[in-house]
CSV table of N, CA and C in Angstrom, one decimal:
chain,number,residue,atom,x,y,z
A,589,MET,N,66.7,328.5,207.3
A,589,MET,CA,65.7,328.3,208.5
A,589,MET,C,66.1,326.9,209.6
A,590,ASN,N,66.7,327.1,210.7
A,590,ASN,CA,66.9,325.5,211.1
A,590,ASN,C,65.6,325.3,212.3
A,591,ARG,N,64.4,325.0,211.6
A,591,ARG,CA,63.4,324.4,212.4
A,591,ARG,C,63.8,323.4,213.7
A,592,SER,N,63.3,323.6,214.9
A,592,SER,CA,63.7,322.2,215.8
A,592,SER,C,62.9,320.6,215.7
A,593,PRO,N,63.2,319.9,215.7
A,593,PRO,CA,62.1,318.5,215.5
A,593,PRO,C,61.0,318.7,216.3
A,594,LEU,N,60.8,319.5,217.3
A,594,LEU,CA,59.6,319.8,218.4
A,594,LEU,C,58.6,320.5,217.6
A,595,SER,N,59.2,321.9,216.9
A,595,SER,CA,58.4,322.6,216.2
A,595,SER,C,57.9,321.8,214.5
A,596,VAL,N,58.8,320.9,214.0
A,596,VAL,CA,58.3,320.2,212.6
A,596,VAL,C,57.0,319.0,213.3
A,597,GLY,N,57.4,318.7,214.3
A,597,GLY,CA,56.3,317.7,215.4
A,597,GLY,C,55.4,318.6,215.8
A,598,ARG,N,55.2,319.6,215.5
A,598,ARG,CA,53.7,320.3,216.2
A,598,ARG,C,54.1,320.2,218.0
A,599,VAL,N,55.1,319.7,218.5
A,599,VAL,CA,54.8,319.9,219.8
A,599,VAL,C,54.8,321.5,220.5
A,600,ILE,N,55.6,322.5,219.6
A,600,ILE,CA,55.5,323.3,220.0
A,600,ILE,C,54.4,324.1,219.1
A,601,GLY,N,53.1,324.7,219.8
A,601,GLY,CA,52.3,325.1,219.1
A,601,GLY,C,51.3,324.3,219.8
A,602,ASP,N,50.9,322.8,219.8
A,602,ASP,CA,50.2,322.4,220.2
A,602,ASP,C,49.7,321.8,221.5
A,603,VAL,N,50.9,321.7,222.0
A,603,VAL,CA,51.3,321.7,223.7
A,603,VAL,C,52.5,322.6,224.4
A,604,LEU,N,52.9,323.1,223.6
A,604,LEU,CA,54.2,324.2,224.7
A,604,LEU,C,54.3,325.2,223.7
A,605,GLU,N,54.7,326.3,224.3
A,605,GLU,CA,55.1,327.5,223.7
A,605,GLU,C,56.8,327.6,223.3
A,606,ASN,N,57.3,328.3,222.4
A,606,ASN,CA,58.5,328.1,221.7
A,606,ASN,C,59.3,328.8,223.2
A,607,PHE,N,60.3,327.4,223.2
A,607,PHE,CA,61.3,327.6,224.5
A,607,PHE,C,62.8,327.4,224.0
A,608,THR,N,63.8,327.4,224.9
A,608,THR,CA,64.8,327.2,224.7
A,608,THR,C,65.5,326.3,225.4
A,609,PRO,N,65.7,325.1,225.4
A,609,PRO,CA,66.3,324.2,225.9
A,609,PRO,C,67.5,324.2,226.8
A,610,SER,N,67.6,323.9,227.9
A,610,SER,CA,68.8,324.5,229.0
A,610,SER,C,69.1,323.3,229.8
A,611,VAL,N,68.4,321.9,230.0
A,611,VAL,CA,68.7,321.1,230.8
A,611,VAL,C,68.8,319.9,230.2
A,612,ASN,N,69.6,318.9,230.0
A,612,ASN,CA,70.0,317.3,229.2
A,612,ASN,C,68.5,316.5,230.1
A,613,LEU,N,67.9,315.8,229.1
A,613,LEU,CA,66.9,315.1,229.5
A,613,LEU,C,67.3,314.0,228.6
A,614,SER,N,67.1,312.5,229.1
A,614,SER,CA,67.3,311.3,228.6
A,614,SER,C,66.5,310.5,228.9
A,615,VAL,N,65.5,309.8,228.1
A,615,VAL,CA,64.4,309.2,228.3
A,615,VAL,C,64.9,307.7,227.4
A,616,THR,N,64.6,306.8,228.5
A,616,THR,CA,65.3,305.4,227.9
A,616,THR,C,64.2,304.5,228.3
A,617,TYR,N,63.6,303.7,227.6
A,617,TYR,CA,62.6,302.6,227.7
A,617,TYR,C,63.7,301.5,227.3
A,618,THR,N,64.1,300.4,228.3
A,618,THR,CA,65.0,299.6,228.5
A,618,THR,C,66.0,299.7,227.8
A,619,ALA,N,66.0,299.5,226.4
A,619,ALA,CA,67.7,299.7,225.8
A,619,ALA,C,67.5,301.0,224.7
A,620,ARG,N,66.2,301.5,224.6
A,620,ARG,CA,66.0,302.3,223.4
A,620,ARG,C,65.7,303.5,223.9
A,621,GLN,N,66.5,304.2,223.5
A,621,GLN,CA,66.7,305.8,223.6
A,621,GLN,C,65.7,306.3,223.0
A,622,VAL,N,64.5,307.3,223.3
A,622,VAL,CA,64.0,308.4,223.0
A,622,VAL,C,64.6,309.7,221.9
A,623,ASN,N,64.1,309.3,221.0
A,623,ASN,CA,64.8,310.6,220.1
A,623,ASN,C,63.4,311.4,219.6
A,624,ASN,N,63.4,312.6,219.0
A,624,ASN,CA,62.2,313.3,219.0
A,624,ASN,C,61.8,312.7,217.6
A,625,GLY,N,60.7,312.2,217.3
A,625,GLY,CA,59.6,311.6,216.5
A,625,GLY,C,60.5,310.3,215.9
A,626,CYS,N,60.9,309.6,216.7
A,626,CYS,CA,61.1,308.2,217.0
A,626,CYS,C,59.9,307.3,216.8
A,627,GLU,N,59.6,306.3,216.4
A,627,GLU,CA,58.5,305.4,216.6
A,627,GLU,C,58.9,304.3,217.3
A,628,LEU,N,57.8,304.0,218.3
A,628,LEU,CA,58.0,302.9,219.5
A,628,LEU,C,56.7,302.3,219.7
A,629,LYS,N,57.1,301.1,219.6
A,629,LYS,CA,55.6,300.2,219.7
A,629,LYS,C,55.4,300.3,221.1
A,630,PRO,N,53.6,300.5,221.5
A,630,PRO,CA,53.0,300.6,222.8
A,630,PRO,C,53.6,299.1,223.4
A,631,SER,N,53.9,298.2,223.2
A,631,SER,CA,54.6,297.0,224.0
A,631,SER,C,55.6,297.4,224.5
A,632,ALA,N,56.4,298.3,223.8
A,632,ALA,CA,58.1,298.6,224.2
A,632,ALA,C,58.0,299.6,225.4
A,633,VAL,N,57.0,299.9,225.4
A,633,VAL,CA,56.7,301.3,226.9
A,633,VAL,C,55.8,301.0,227.7
A,634,ALA,N,55.7,299.6,227.8
A,634,ALA,CA,54.6,299.1,228.9
A,634,ALA,C,55.0,299.8,230.1
A,635,VAL,N,56.1,299.8,230.5
A,635,VAL,CA,56.8,300.1,232.0
A,635,VAL,C,57.6,301.5,231.9
A,636,ALA,N,57.1,302.2,232.6
A,636,ALA,CA,57.9,303.5,233.0
A,636,ALA,C,59.4,303.5,232.6
A,637,PRO,N,59.9,304.3,231.7
A,637,PRO,CA,61.1,305.2,231.7
A,637,PRO,C,62.1,305.0,232.3
A,638,ARG,N,63.2,305.1,232.1
A,638,ARG,CA,64.2,305.8,232.9
A,638,ARG,C,64.4,307.0,232.2
A,639,VAL,N,64.4,307.8,233.6
A,639,VAL,CA,64.2,309.5,232.8
A,639,VAL,C,65.8,310.3,233.7
A,640,GLU,N,66.8,310.6,233.0
A,640,GLU,CA,67.7,311.0,233.4
A,640,GLU,C,67.6,312.7,233.4
A,641,ILE,N,68.1,313.0,234.6
A,641,ILE,CA,67.9,314.6,234.1
A,641,ILE,C,69.7,315.6,234.6
A,642,GLY,N,69.9,316.4,233.7
A,642,GLY,CA,71.2,317.2,233.9
A,642,GLY,C,71.0,318.3,234.8
A,643,GLY,N,71.2,319.1,234.6
A,643,GLY,CA,71.3,320.4,235.5
A,643,GLY,C,72.5,320.6,236.2
A,644,ASP,N,72.8,321.7,237.0
A,644,ASP,CA,74.1,321.7,237.5
A,644,ASP,C,73.9,322.3,238.9
A,645,ASP,N,73.2,323.1,239.4
A,645,ASP,CA,72.8,322.9,240.7
A,645,ASP,C,72.2,321.9,241.6
A,646,LEU,N,72.8,321.2,242.0
A,646,LEU,CA,72.1,320.1,243.4
A,646,LEU,C,70.8,320.4,244.2
A,647,ARG,N,70.7,321.9,244.2
A,647,ARG,CA,69.8,322.4,245.0
A,647,ARG,C,68.4,322.8,243.8
A,648,THR,N,68.3,322.0,242.9
A,648,THR,CA,67.5,322.5,241.6
A,648,THR,C,66.7,321.6,241.9
A,649,PHE,N,64.9,321.4,241.4
A,649,PHE,CA,64.5,320.4,241.2
A,649,PHE,C,63.6,320.8,240.0
A,650,TYR,N,62.8,319.8,239.4
A,650,TYR,CA,62.4,319.5,238.6
A,650,TYR,C,61.1,318.4,238.1
A,651,THR,N,60.4,318.9,237.2
A,651,THR,CA,59.1,318.5,237.2
A,651,THR,C,59.0,317.8,235.9
A,652,LEU,N,58.6,316.4,235.8
A,652,LEU,CA,58.8,315.9,234.2
A,652,LEU,C,57.3,315.5,234.1
A,653,ILE,N,56.6,315.6,232.8
A,653,ILE,CA,55.4,315.5,232.4
A,653,ILE,C,55.2,314.8,231.3
A,654,MET,N,54.6,314.0,231.0
A,654,MET,CA,54.1,313.2,230.0
A,654,MET,C,52.8,313.2,229.4
A,655,THR,N,52.5,313.5,228.0
A,655,THR,CA,51.2,313.4,227.8
A,655,THR,C,50.9,313.2,226.3
A,656,ASP,N,49.8,313.3,225.9
A,656,ASP,CA,49.5,312.5,224.5
A,656,ASP,C,48.5,313.4,224.2
A,657,PRO,N,48.9,314.7,223.0
A,657,PRO,CA,47.9,315.7,222.6
A,657,PRO,C,46.9,315.1,221.6
A,658,ASP,N,47.2,313.8,221.3
A,658,ASP,CA,46.5,313.3,220.0
A,658,ASP,C,45.2,312.1,220.6
A,659,ALA,N,44.6,312.4,221.6
A,659,ALA,CA,43.9,311.1,222.4
A,659,ALA,C,42.7,312.1,222.1
A,660,PRO,N,41.6,311.1,221.5
A,660,PRO,CA,41.8,309.6,221.2
A,660,PRO,C,41.8,309.4,219.6
A,661,SER,N,42.3,310.5,218.7
A,661,SER,CA,42.8,310.0,217.6
A,661,SER,C,43.5,311.4,216.8
A,662,PRO,N,44.2,311.4,216.5
A,662,PRO,CA,45.2,312.9,215.8
A,662,PRO,C,44.1,313.6,215.2
A,663,SER,N,43.2,313.0,214.5
A,663,SER,CA,42.4,313.7,213.5
A,663,SER,C,41.0,314.6,214.6
A,664,ASP,N,41.2,314.1,215.6
A,664,ASP,CA,40.1,314.6,216.2
A,664,ASP,C,40.3,314.6,217.9
A,665,PRO,N,41.5,315.4,218.1
A,665,PRO,CA,41.9,315.0,219.7
A,665,PRO,C,41.3,315.8,220.5
A,666,THR,N,39.8,315.4,220.9
A,666,THR,CA,38.9,315.8,221.6
A,666,THR,C,39.3,315.8,223.1
A,667,LEU,N,40.2,314.7,223.4
A,667,LEU,CA,40.6,314.4,225.0
A,667,LEU,C,42.2,315.1,225.1
A,668,ARG,N,42.6,315.8,224.1
A,668,ARG,CA,43.8,316.7,224.2
A,668,ARG,C,43.9,317.6,225.5
A,669,GLU,N,45.0,317.3,226.2
A,669,GLU,CA,45.7,316.5,226.5
A,669,GLU,C,45.4,315.2,227.6
A,670,CYS,N,45.9,314.0,226.7
A,670,CYS,CA,46.0,312.9,227.9
A,670,CYS,C,46.7,312.6,228.5
A,671,LEU,N,47.0,313.0,229.8
A,671,LEU,CA,48.0,313.1,230.6
A,671,LEU,C,48.1,311.7,231.0
A,672,HIS,N,49.6,311.2,230.8
A,672,HIS,CA,50.0,309.8,231.4
A,672,HIS,C,51.1,309.6,232.6
A,673,TRP,N,51.6,310.7,232.8
A,673,TRP,CA,52.6,310.8,234.2
A,673,TRP,C,52.9,311.8,234.7
A,674,ILE,N,53.4,312.2,235.4
A,674,ILE,CA,53.7,313.4,236.5
A,674,ILE,C,54.8,313.1,237.7
A,675,VAL,N,56.1,313.2,237.5
A,675,VAL,CA,56.8,313.2,238.5
A,675,VAL,C,57.4,314.7,239.0
A,676,THR,N,56.9,314.8,240.3
A,676,THR,CA,57.9,315.9,240.9
A,676,THR,C,59.0,315.9,241.7
A,677,ASP,N,59.6,317.3,241.7
A,677,ASP,CA,60.8,317.5,243.1
A,677,ASP,C,62.1,316.1,242.7
A,678,ILE,N,62.2,316.5,241.5
A,678,ILE,CA,63.4,315.1,240.8
A,678,ILE,C,64.8,316.1,241.2
A,679,PRO,N,65.5,315.4,241.9
A,679,PRO,CA,66.8,316.6,242.0
A,679,PRO,C,67.8,316.8,240.6
A,680,ALA,N,68.2,317.8,240.7
A,680,ALA,CA,69.0,317.7,239.6
A,680,ALA,C,70.1,316.6,239.4
A,681,THR,N,70.4,316.5,238.1
A,681,THR,CA,71.7,315.3,238.0
A,681,THR,C,71.7,314.2,238.4
A,682,THR,N,69.8,313.7,238.5
A,682,THR,CA,69.6,312.2,239.0
A,682,THR,C,68.4,312.1,237.9
A,683,SER,N,68.0,310.9,238.5
A,683,SER,CA,66.8,310.4,237.5
A,683,SER,C,65.4,310.5,238.0
A,684,ALA,N,64.2,310.3,237.7
A,684,ALA,CA,62.9,310.6,237.8
A,684,ALA,C,62.5,309.6,239.1
A,685,SER,N,63.4,308.6,238.9
A,685,SER,CA,63.1,307.4,240.3
A,685,SER,C,63.6,308.4,241.5
A,686,TYR,N,64.2,309.5,241.9
A,686,TYR,CA,64.4,310.1,243.1
A,686,TYR,C,63.6,310.9,243.2
A,687,GLY,N,62.6,311.2,242.1
A,687,GLY,CA,61.4,312.0,242.6
A,687,GLY,C,60.3,312.0,243.2
A,688,ARG,N,59.1,312.5,242.9
A,688,ARG,CA,58.0,312.1,243.6
A,688,ARG,C,56.6,311.7,242.6
A,689,GLU,N,56.2,310.7,242.5
A,689,GLU,CA,55.3,310.6,241.9
A,689,GLU,C,53.9,310.7,241.8
A,690,LEU,N,53.7,311.7,241.2
A,690,LEU,CA,52.3,312.9,241.4
A,690,LEU,C,51.0,312.2,241.0
A,691,VAL,N,51.4,311.7,239.4
A,691,VAL,CA,50.3,311.3,239.0
A,691,VAL,C,51.1,309.7,238.3
A,692,SER,N,50.7,308.4,238.6
A,692,SER,CA,51.4,307.4,237.8
A,692,SER,C,51.3,307.2,236.6
A,693,TYR,N,52.3,306.5,236.3
A,693,TYR,CA,53.0,305.8,234.7
A,693,TYR,C,51.3,305.2,234.3
A,694,GLU,N,50.8,305.9,233.1
A,694,GLU,CA,49.7,305.2,232.6
A,694,GLU,C,50.5,304.8,230.9
A,695,PRO,N,50.6,303.6,230.5
A,695,PRO,CA,51.3,303.0,229.6
A,695,PRO,C,50.5,303.7,228.1
A,696,PRO,N,50.9,304.1,227.1
A,696,PRO,CA,50.9,304.4,226.0
A,696,PRO,C,49.7,303.3,225.5
A,697,ARG,N,48.4,303.3,224.7
A,697,ARG,CA,47.8,302.4,224.3
A,697,ARG,C,46.8,303.4,222.9
A,698,PRO,N,47.7,303.8,222.0
A,698,PRO,CA,46.8,304.5,220.8
A,698,PRO,C,45.8,303.4,220.7
A,699,ILE,N,44.4,304.1,219.9
A,699,ILE,CA,43.8,302.9,219.4
A,699,ILE,C,43.6,303.5,218.1
A,700,ILE,N,43.5,304.7,217.4
A,700,ILE,CA,43.2,305.1,216.1
A,700,ILE,C,44.5,306.0,215.5
A,701,GLY,N,45.1,306.1,214.7
A,701,GLY,CA,46.4,306.6,214.3
A,701,GLY,C,47.6,307.1,214.8
A,702,ILE,N,48.8,307.7,214.2
A,702,ILE,CA,50.0,308.1,215.2
A,702,ILE,C,50.1,308.8,216.0
A,703,HIS,N,50.2,308.8,217.3
A,703,HIS,CA,50.4,309.6,218.4
A,703,HIS,C,51.5,309.8,218.8
A,704,ARG,N,51.6,310.9,219.7
A,704,ARG,CA,52.8,311.5,219.7
A,704,ARG,C,52.5,311.5,221.6
A,705,PHE,N,53.6,311.0,222.1
A,705,PHE,CA,53.9,311.3,223.6
A,705,PHE,C,54.8,312.3,224.0
A,706,ILE,N,54.6,313.1,224.6
A,706,ILE,CA,55.5,313.7,224.9
A,706,ILE,C,55.9,314.3,226.3
A,707,PHE,N,57.3,314.3,226.5
A,707,PHE,CA,58.1,314.4,227.9
A,707,PHE,C,58.5,316.0,227.9
A,708,VAL,N,57.8,316.5,229.2
A,708,VAL,CA,58.3,317.9,229.3
A,708,VAL,C,59.2,318.3,230.5
A,709,LEU,N,59.9,318.9,230.2
A,709,LEU,CA,60.6,319.1,231.7
A,709,LEU,C,60.6,320.7,232.3
A,710,PHE,N,60.2,320.6,233.5
A,710,PHE,CA,60.4,322.2,234.0
A,710,PHE,C,60.9,322.3,235.0
A,711,LYS,N,61.8,323.2,235.7
A,711,LYS,CA,62.5,323.5,236.7
A,711,LYS,C,61.5,324.2,238.0
A,712,GLN,N,61.6,323.9,238.8
A,712,GLN,CA,60.6,324.0,240.1
A,712,GLN,C,61.1,325.7,240.8
A,713,GLU,N,60.3,326.2,241.6
A,713,GLU,CA,60.6,327.6,242.4
A,713,GLU,C,61.3,327.0,243.6
A,714,ARG,N,60.6,326.1,243.7
A,714,ARG,CA,61.0,325.2,245.7
A,714,ARG,C,60.2,323.6,245.5
A,715,ARG,N,61.2,322.7,246.5
A,715,ARG,CA,60.2,321.5,246.4
A,715,ARG,C,59.0,321.7,246.8
A,716,GLN,N,58.0,320.6,246.6
A,716,GLN,CA,56.8,320.1,247.1
A,716,GLN,C,55.7,321.4,246.8
A,717,THR,N,56.1,322.0,246.0
A,717,THR,CA,55.2,323.1,245.4
A,717,THR,C,53.8,322.7,244.3
A,718,VAL,N,54.1,321.7,243.3
A,718,VAL,CA,53.2,321.4,242.3
A,718,VAL,C,52.2,320.4,242.9
A,719,ASN,N,51.0,320.6,242.6
A,719,ASN,CA,49.8,320.1,243.0
A,719,ASN,C,49.4,319.3,241.7
A,720,PRO,N,48.7,318.0,242.4
A,720,PRO,CA,48.1,317.3,241.6
A,720,PRO,C,46.9,317.6,240.8
A,721,PRO,N,47.0,317.4,239.4
A,721,PRO,CA,45.6,317.9,238.5
A,721,PRO,C,44.6,317.4,238.9
A,722,GLY,N,43.4,317.7,238.3
A,722,GLY,CA,42.1,317.3,238.4
A,722,GLY,C,41.6,316.0,237.8
A,723,SER,N,42.2,316.0,236.5
A,723,SER,CA,41.9,314.7,235.9
A,723,SER,C,43.3,314.6,235.0
A,724,ARG,N,42.7,313.0,234.4
A,724,ARG,CA,44.2,312.8,233.1
A,724,ARG,C,43.4,313.2,231.8
A,725,GLN,N,42.5,313.6,231.5
A,725,GLN,CA,41.7,313.9,230.5
A,725,GLN,C,41.8,315.4,230.0
A,726,ASN,N,41.8,316.0,229.1
A,726,ASN,CA,41.5,317.3,229.0
A,726,ASN,C,43.0,318.1,229.8
A,727,PHE,N,43.9,317.4,229.5
A,727,PHE,CA,45.0,318.1,230.7
A,727,PHE,C,45.3,319.1,229.8
A,728,ASN,N,46.1,320.2,230.4
A,728,ASN,CA,46.9,321.3,229.4
A,728,ASN,C,48.5,321.7,230.4
A,729,THR,N,49.1,321.4,229.8
A,729,THR,CA,50.4,321.5,230.3
A,729,THR,C,51.0,323.2,230.2
A,730,ARG,N,50.6,323.7,229.2
A,730,ARG,CA,50.5,325.5,229.5
A,730,ARG,C,50.1,325.7,230.9
A,731,SER,N,48.7,325.6,231.0
A,731,SER,CA,47.8,325.9,232.3
A,731,SER,C,48.6,325.1,233.1
A,732,PHE,N,49.2,324.1,233.2
A,732,PHE,CA,49.4,323.3,234.6
A,732,PHE,C,50.4,324.3,235.1
A,733,ALA,N,51.3,324.1,234.2
A,733,ALA,CA,52.9,325.0,234.0
A,733,ALA,C,52.5,326.3,235.0
A,734,GLN,N,51.5,327.2,234.4
A,734,GLN,CA,51.1,328.3,234.8
A,734,GLN,C,50.4,328.2,236.6
A,735,GLN,N,49.6,327.5,236.5
A,735,GLN,CA,49.3,327.3,237.5
A,735,GLN,C,49.9,326.9,239.1
A,736,ASN,N,51.2,326.3,238.6
A,736,ASN,CA,52.1,325.7,239.7
A,736,ASN,C,53.4,326.5,239.3
A,737,GLY,N,53.4,327.5,239.1
A,737,GLY,CA,54.4,328.6,238.4
A,737,GLY,C,55.9,327.7,238.1
A,738,LEU,N,55.5,326.9,236.8
A,738,LEU,CA,56.8,326.0,236.6
A,738,LEU,C,57.5,327.3,235.3
A,739,GLY,N,56.8,328.1,234.9
A,739,GLY,CA,57.5,328.8,233.7
A,739,GLY,C,57.7,327.9,232.5
A,740,LEU,N,58.3,328.6,231.7
A,740,LEU,CA,58.6,327.9,230.4
A,740,LEU,C,59.6,326.1,230.3
A,741,PRO,N,59.2,325.2,229.6
A,741,PRO,CA,59.9,324.3,229.5
A,741,PRO,C,61.7,324.1,229.6
A,742,VAL,N,62.1,323.6,230.3
A,742,VAL,CA,63.4,323.5,230.3
A,742,VAL,C,63.9,322.4,229.1
A,743,ALA,N,63.6,321.5,228.8
A,743,ALA,CA,63.6,320.4,228.2
A,743,ALA,C,62.4,319.8,227.4
A,744,ALA,N,62.3,319.0,226.4
A,744,ALA,CA,61.3,318.3,226.1
A,744,ALA,C,61.7,317.0,224.8
A,745,VAL,N,61.2,316.1,224.9
A,745,VAL,CA,61.4,315.2,223.9
A,745,VAL,C,60.0,314.4,223.8
A,746,TYR,N,60.1,313.7,222.2
A,746,TYR,CA,58.9,312.9,222.2
A,746,TYR,C,58.9,312.1,221.3
A,747,PHE,N,58.1,311.0,221.1
A,747,PHE,CA,58.4,309.9,220.8
A,747,PHE,C,56.6,309.8,219.9
A,748,ASN,N,56.9,308.8,218.8
A,748,ASN,CA,55.6,308.4,218.2
A,748,ASN,C,55.0,306.8,218.3
A,749,ALA,N,53.8,306.6,218.8
A,749,ALA,CA,53.1,305.2,218.5
A,749,ALA,C,52.1,304.9,218.4
A,750,GLN,N,51.8,303.7,217.8
A,750,GLN,CA,50.6,303.6,217.1
A,750,GLN,C,50.2,302.3,217.4
A,751,LYS,N,49.0,301.9,217.2
A,751,LYS,CA,48.5,300.6,218.0
A,751,LYS,C,49.1,299.3,216.9
A,752,GLU,N,49.5,298.3,217.6
A,752,GLU,CA,50.0,297.1,217.2
A,752,GLU,C,49.1,296.4,216.9
A,753,THR,N,49.7,295.5,215.4
A,753,THR,CA,48.6,294.6,214.7
A,753,THR,C,48.8,293.7,215.5
A,754,ALA,N,48.1,292.4,215.9
A,754,ALA,CA,48.3,290.9,216.4
A,754,ALA,C,49.2,290.5,215.4
A,755,GLY,N,49.5,290.5,214.3
A,755,GLY,CA,50.6,289.7,213.7
A,755,GLY,C,52.0,290.3,214.0
A,756,ARG,N,51.9,291.8,214.4
A,756,ARG,CA,53.7,292.3,214.5
A,756,ARG,C,53.9,291.9,216.1
A,757,ARG,N,53.1,291.6,217.0
A,757,ARG,CA,53.4,291.3,218.3
A,757,ARG,C,54.1,290.2,218.6
A,758,ARG,N,54.3,289.2,217.5
A,758,ARG,CA,54.8,287.9,217.9
A,758,ARG,C,56.6,288.0,218.1
């Protein structure tokens, strides 16, 4: 049985329903591409990444969501999920910089344990149909998608990060 990295990393289950990826999603911090389960230092993700989106129909628009399902700690995720970023109305075959930032980018700053930071891409029915959430804390990707008519994701990728020790920052 071939289990996807999203299932192995419990992204499917904790945050998302099972889905079939249908659009290319590329997330890059400076020169480092995000691959499922890779580890990135918080200092390397301080600035919003470049997000490239595939798709083939130029009249199609997407919503990108970034969350941390492990806040404040993976063993006690009482703030699950913590919302880090939402960009909507991203045209197909472009980057997130062409979209509308609904919730500004908040850099990951994990305090305890290894946290997963998940990028999820949804296809929108129409432009300007996605409403901002009430809060960054206790955000729920599934509920948000349902409330905004986004359906199942079309792509997702995640990375891991943990607090940097002072000695490793040099």
